[in-house]
PDB file of C-alpha atoms in Angstrom:
ATOM      1  CA  MET P 231      52.954  69.817  50.862  1.00 85.00           C
ATOM      2  CA  LEU P 232      54.257  66.215  50.906  1.00 88.00           C
ATOM      3  CA  ASP P 233      54.755  66.217  47.129  1.00 90.00           C
ATOM      4  CA  TYR P 234      56.677  69.516  47.273  1.00 90.00           C
ATOM      5  CA  ILE P 235      58.937  68.160  50.019  1.00 92.00           C
ATOM      6  CA  LYS P 236      59.605  64.914  48.107  1.00 93.00           C
ATOM      7  CA  ILE P 237      60.467  66.803  44.899  1.00 92.00           C
ATOM      8  CA  ASN P 238      62.754  69.383  46.543  1.00 92.00           C
ATOM      9  CA  PHE P 239      64.461  67.702  49.507  1.00 94.00           C
ATOM     10  CA  VAL P 240      65.988  64.536  50.889  1.00 96.00           C
ATOM     11  CA  TYR P 241      66.231  63.778  54.564  1.00 97.00           C
ATOM     12  CA  ASP P 242      69.735  63.448  55.995  1.00 97.00           C
ATOM     13  CA  ASN P 243      70.221  62.838  59.728  1.00 96.00           C
ATOM     14  CA  GLY P 244      67.868  65.554  61.000  1.00 96.00           C
ATOM     15  CA  PHE P 245      68.243  67.959  58.068  1.00 96.00           C
ATOM     16  CA  LEU P 246      66.499  68.543  54.800  1.00 96.00           C
ATOM     17  CA  VAL P 247      68.996  68.778  51.945  1.00 96.00           C
ATOM     18  CA  ARG P 248      68.061  70.454  48.676  1.00 94.00           C
ATOM     19  CA  ILE P 249      67.924  68.269  45.594  1.00 94.00           C
ATOM     20  CA  LYS P 250      66.493  71.096  43.507  1.00 89.00           C
ATOM     21  CA  LYS P 251      67.749  74.699  43.354  1.00 83.00           C
ATOM     22  CA  SER P 252      65.380  77.279  44.807  1.00 78.00           C
ATOM     23  CA  GLY P 253      65.789  80.937  45.556  1.00 74.00           C
ATOM     24  CA  GLY P 254      69.300  81.481  46.848  1.00 77.00           C
ATOM     25  CA  GLU P 255      69.757  77.898  48.013  1.00 80.00           C
ATOM     26  CA  LYS P 256      71.842  75.538  45.897  1.00 88.00           C
ATOM     27  CA  ILE P 257      71.534  71.789  45.337  1.00 93.00           C
ATOM     28  CA  GLY P 258      73.183  69.966  48.250  1.00 93.00           C
ATOM     29  CA  SER P 259      72.695  72.796  50.732  1.00 92.00           C
ATOM     30  CA  ILE P 260      70.927  72.324  54.050  1.00 93.00           C
ATOM     31  CA  ALA P 261      67.515  73.896  53.753  1.00 92.00           C
ATOM     32  CA  GLY P 262      66.229  76.594  56.039  1.00 91.00           C
ATOM     33  CA  TYR P 263      67.404  79.065  58.626  1.00 93.00           C
ATOM     34  CA  ASN P 264      67.439  79.281  62.419  1.00 95.00           C
ATOM     35  CA  THR P 265      65.001  81.655  64.073  1.00 94.00           C
ATOM     36  CA  LEU P 266      63.833  82.432  67.585  1.00 93.00           C
ATOM     37  CA  CYS P 267      60.232  81.489  68.362  1.00 86.00           C
ATOM     38  CA  ASN P 268      58.706  81.682  71.860  1.00 79.00           C
ATOM     39  CA  GLY P 269      62.194  81.834  73.406  1.00 80.00           C
ATOM     40  CA  LYS P 270      63.506  78.736  71.583  1.00 86.00           C
ATOM     41  CA  THR P 271      65.532  78.414  68.406  1.00 94.00           C
ATOM     42  CA  TYR P 272      63.851  76.468  65.613  1.00 95.00           C
ATOM     43  CA  ARG P 273      64.828  75.796  62.031  1.00 96.00           C
ATOM     44  CA  LYS P 274      62.345  77.059  59.438  1.00 95.00           C
ATOM     45  CA  LEU P 275      62.089  77.053  55.665  1.00 92.00           C
ATOM     46  CA  SER P 276      59.737  78.213  52.956  1.00 89.00           C
ATOM     47  CA  ILE P 277      57.492  75.653  51.277  1.00 88.00           C
ATOM     48  CA  ASP P 278      55.144  76.898  48.564  1.00 82.00           C
ATOM     49  CA  TYR P 279      55.720  80.479  49.795  1.00 85.00           C
ATOM     50  CA  LYS P 280      54.695  79.581  53.357  1.00 91.00           C
ATOM     51  CA  THR P 281      57.049  79.503  56.327  1.00 93.00           C
ATOM     52  CA  THR P 282      57.215  76.006  57.797  1.00 94.00           C
ATOM     53  CA  TYR P 283      59.130  74.423  60.656  1.00 96.00           C
ATOM     54  CA  VAL P 284      61.719  71.958  59.429  1.00 97.00           C
ATOM     55  CA  HIS P 285      60.618  69.391  62.022  1.00 97.00           C
ATOM     56  CA  HIS P 286      57.084  69.589  60.564  1.00 97.00           C
ATOM     57  CA  ALA P 287      58.397  68.958  57.042  1.00 96.00           C
ATOM     58  CA  ILE P 288      60.546  66.047  58.237  1.00 97.00           C
ATOM     59  CA  PHE P 289      57.609  64.500  60.101  1.00 97.00           C
ATOM     60  CA  ILE P 290      55.379  64.842  57.022  1.00 96.00           C
ATOM     61  CA  LEU P 291      58.075  63.341  54.803  1.00 96.00           C
ATOM     62  CA  HIS P 292      58.334  60.258  57.034  1.00 96.00           C
ATOM     63  CA  HIS P 293      54.726  59.771  58.103  1.00 96.00           C
ATOM     64  CA  GLY P 294      52.638  61.446  55.393  1.00 95.00           C
ATOM     65  CA  TYR P 295      50.672  63.696  57.738  1.00 96.00           C
ATOM     66  CA  LEU P 296      51.133  66.572  60.184  1.00 95.00           C
ATOM     67  CA  PRO P 297      49.791  66.130  63.732  1.00 96.00           C
ATOM     68  CA  LYS P 298      48.673  69.133  65.752  1.00 95.00           C
ATOM     69  CA  TYR P 299      51.696  68.872  68.076  1.00 94.00           C
ATOM     70  CA  ILE P 300      55.138  67.367  67.614  1.00 96.00           C
ATOM     71  CA  ASP P 301      57.424  66.879  70.585  1.00 94.00           C
ATOM     72  CA  HIS P 302      61.242  66.911  70.475  1.00 95.00           C
ATOM     73  CA  ILE P 303      61.980  64.000  72.817  1.00 93.00           C
ATOM     74  CA  ASP P 304      65.327  65.349  74.049  1.00 91.00           C
ATOM     75  CA  GLY P 305      63.961  68.917  74.408  1.00 88.00           C
ATOM     76  CA  ASN P 306      66.415  70.249  71.792  1.00 93.00           C
ATOM     77  CA  SER P 307      64.348  72.190  69.258  1.00 93.00           C
ATOM     78  CA  LEU P 308      67.176  71.976  66.713  1.00 97.00           C
ATOM     79  CA  ASN P 309      67.483  68.186  66.874  1.00 97.00           C
ATOM     80  CA  ASN P 310      65.150  67.259  64.037  1.00 98.00           C
ATOM     81  CA  LYS P 311      66.237  63.645  63.660  1.00 98.00           C
ATOM     82  CA  ILE P 312      63.119  61.588  62.946  1.00 98.00           C
ATOM     83  CA  GLU P 313      63.789  59.349  65.962  1.00 98.00           C
ATOM     84  CA  ASN P 314      63.683  62.477  68.152  1.00 97.00           C
ATOM     85  CA  LEU P 315      60.211  63.544  66.943  1.00 97.00           C
ATOM     86  CA  ARG P 316      56.957  62.134  68.289  1.00 96.00           C
ATOM     87  CA  VAL P 317      53.269  62.976  68.178  1.00 96.00           C
ATOM     88  CA  ALA P 318      52.089  64.681  71.377  1.00 91.00           C
ATOM     89  CA  THR P 319      49.182  66.552  72.875  1.00 87.00           C
ATOM     90  CA  GLN P 320      49.744  70.133  73.984  1.00 84.00           C
ATOM     91  CA  SER P 321      49.838  68.943  77.599  1.00 81.00           C
ATOM     92  CA  GLN P 322      52.446  66.282  76.790  1.00 84.00           C
ATOM     93  CA  ASN P 323      54.537  68.769  74.847  1.00 82.00           C
ATOM     94  CA  LEU P 324      54.505  71.143  77.830  1.00 80.00           C
ATOM     95  CA  ALA P 325      55.288  68.265  80.198  1.00 80.00           C
ATOM     96  CA  ASN P 326      58.495  67.643  78.273  1.00 79.00           C
ATOM     97  CA  ALA P 327      59.475  71.335  78.317  1.00 78.00           C
ATOM     98  CA  LYS P 328      62.572  72.409  80.179  1.00 77.00           C
ATOM     99  CA  MET P 329      62.384  74.358  83.414  1.00 75.00           C
ATOM    100  CA  GLN P 330      61.440  78.018  82.954  1.00 78.00           C
ATOM    101  CA  LYS P 331      64.348  80.485  83.037  1.00 79.00           C
ATOM    102  CA  ARG P 332      62.586  82.583  85.672  1.00 83.00           C
ATOM    103  CA  ASN P 333      62.398  79.600  88.041  1.00 86.00           C
ATOM    104  CA  THR P 334      64.269  80.468  91.263  1.00 86.00           C
ATOM    105  CA  SER P 335      63.994  77.139  93.091  1.00 89.00           C
ATOM    106  CA  GLY P 336      66.193  75.239  90.673  1.00 86.00           C
ATOM    107  CA  TYR P 337      63.546  72.522  90.334  1.00 90.00           C
ATOM    108  CA  LYS P 338      60.677  72.237  87.862  1.00 89.00           C
ATOM    109  CA  GLY P 339      57.258  72.554  89.519  1.00 88.00           C
ATOM    110  CA  VAL P 340      58.657  73.937  92.799  1.00 93.00           C
ATOM    111  CA  SER P 341      58.182  77.436  94.248  1.00 93.00           C
ATOM    112  CA  PHE P 342      58.709  79.043  97.635  1.00 95.00           C
ATOM    113  CA  ARG P 343      55.689  80.287  99.624  1.00 94.00           C
ATOM    114  CA  LYS P 344      56.611  83.329 101.688  1.00 95.00           C
ATOM    115  CA  ASP P 345      53.416  83.172 103.751  1.00 95.00           C
ATOM    116  CA  SER P 346      54.045  79.623 105.014  1.00 95.00           C
ATOM    117  CA  LYS P 347      57.845  79.611 104.521  1.00 96.00           C
ATOM    118  CA  LYS P 348      57.495  76.269 102.737  1.00 96.00           C
ATOM    119  CA  TRP P 349      58.295  74.905  99.299  1.00 96.00           C
ATOM    120  CA  ARG P 350      55.236  74.112  97.201  1.00 96.00           C
ATOM    121  CA  ALA P 351      55.052  71.439  94.503  1.00 95.00           C
ATOM    122  CA  THR P 352      52.448  71.814  91.762  1.00 93.00           C
ATOM    123  CA  ILE P 353      51.924  70.255  88.364  1.00 91.00           C
ATOM    124  CA  GLY P 354      49.776  71.222  85.393  1.00 86.00           C
ATOM    125  CA  VAL P 355      47.709  68.425  83.869  1.00 84.00           C
ATOM    126  CA  ASN P 356      45.277  68.993  80.997  1.00 80.00           C
ATOM    127  CA  GLY P 357      45.013  72.708  81.767  1.00 81.00           C
ATOM    128  CA  LYS P 358      44.490  72.255  85.526  1.00 89.00           C
ATOM    129  CA  LEU P 359      46.985  73.080  88.259  1.00 91.00           C
ATOM    130  CA  ILE P 360      47.275  70.228  90.756  1.00 92.00           C
ATOM    131  CA  PHE P 361      48.617  70.822  94.283  1.00 96.00           C
ATOM    132  CA  LEU P 362      51.149  68.160  95.288  1.00 96.00           C
ATOM    133  CA  GLY P 363      52.051  69.439  98.730  1.00 96.00           C
ATOM    134  CA  ASP P 364      53.980  71.925 100.844  1.00 97.00           C
ATOM    135  CA  PHE P 365      57.382  70.935 102.210  1.00 96.00           C
ATOM    136  CA  PHE P 366      60.068  72.322 104.480  1.00 97.00           C
ATOM    137  CA  LYS P 367      62.830  71.174 102.094  1.00 95.00           C
ATOM    138  CA  LYS P 368      62.778  72.113  98.431  1.00 93.00           C
ATOM    139  CA  GLU P 369      64.288  68.713  97.580  1.00 93.00           C
ATOM    140  CA  ASP P 370      61.187  67.044  99.057  1.00 95.00           C
ATOM    141  CA  ALA P 371      58.976  69.287  96.929  1.00 95.00           C
ATOM    142  CA  ALA P 372      61.109  68.405  93.891  1.00 92.00           C
ATOM    143  CA  LYS P 373      60.659  64.697  94.633  1.00 93.00           C
ATOM    144  CA  ALA P 374      56.880  65.206  94.894  1.00 94.00           C
ATOM    145  CA  TYR P 375      56.896  66.931  91.486  1.00 92.00           C
ATOM    146  CA  GLU P 376      59.028  64.146  89.997  1.00 90.00           C
ATOM    147  CA  LEU P 377      56.592  61.463  91.218  1.00 91.00           C
ATOM    148  CA  GLY P 378      53.616  63.524  89.992  1.00 90.00           C
ATOM    149  CA  ALA P 379      55.239  64.022  86.587  1.00 86.00           C
ATOM    150  CA  ILE P 380      55.943  60.316  86.150  1.00 87.00           C
ATOM    151  CA  LYS P 381      52.402  59.427  87.284  1.00 88.00           C
ATOM    152  CA  ASN P 382      50.707  61.956  84.980  1.00 85.00           C
ATOM    153  CA  TYR P 383      53.054  62.334  82.016  1.00 76.00           C
ATOM    154  CA  PHE P 384      54.588  58.861  81.692  1.00 76.00           C
ATOM    155  CA  GLU P 385      57.285  58.913  78.974  1.00 78.00           C
ATOM    156  CA  PHE P 386      56.772  62.676  78.457  1.00 79.00           C
ATOM    157  CA  ALA P 387      57.849  63.465  82.036  1.00 76.00           C
ATOM    158  CA  ARG P 388      60.813  65.792  82.215  1.00 75.00           C
ATOM    159  CA  THR P 389      62.177  66.140  85.675  1.00 68.00           C
ATOM    160  CA  ASP P 390      65.260  68.204  86.343  1.00 64.00           C
ATOM    161  CA  CYS P 391      66.119  66.893  89.765  1.00 56.00           C
ATOM    162  CA  ASN P 392      66.857  63.146  89.341  1.00 50.00           C
ATOM    163  CA  LEU P 393      66.452  62.575  93.085  1.00 51.00           C
TER     164      LEU P 393
END
């Protein structure tokens, strides 16, 4: 795959630009197309008749290999600048994910418990759900999540509260 990428594309500020005509794409055009995958928009292209994520191709072009998981540091799945891509585990990749759309608390890792009328903070680490505490104020639960995320995820921690 690396040889194909080198022959057909050059990297330009987060994009792969064609240096060889292929299909309907002309020399100098930005390779690929945007598509929705698991609720996020990614850029994909065809390499040797196989659909490939552009961020995978860019990572391979720069590093010579494809890790199992690649994380977009800023959380923007369309920002494929090489400095925005890093090797990650699945857990780290999920740690850096944005808050779920169905979240009603407004804070990542925080939910309301109707039975106790308290806000609960939890965090997932390596496939296990860890209880961080129950709180009367959701901001306190958010702070508990933030501290737990920093402790467990280090530079992959994405907290949406900045308390």
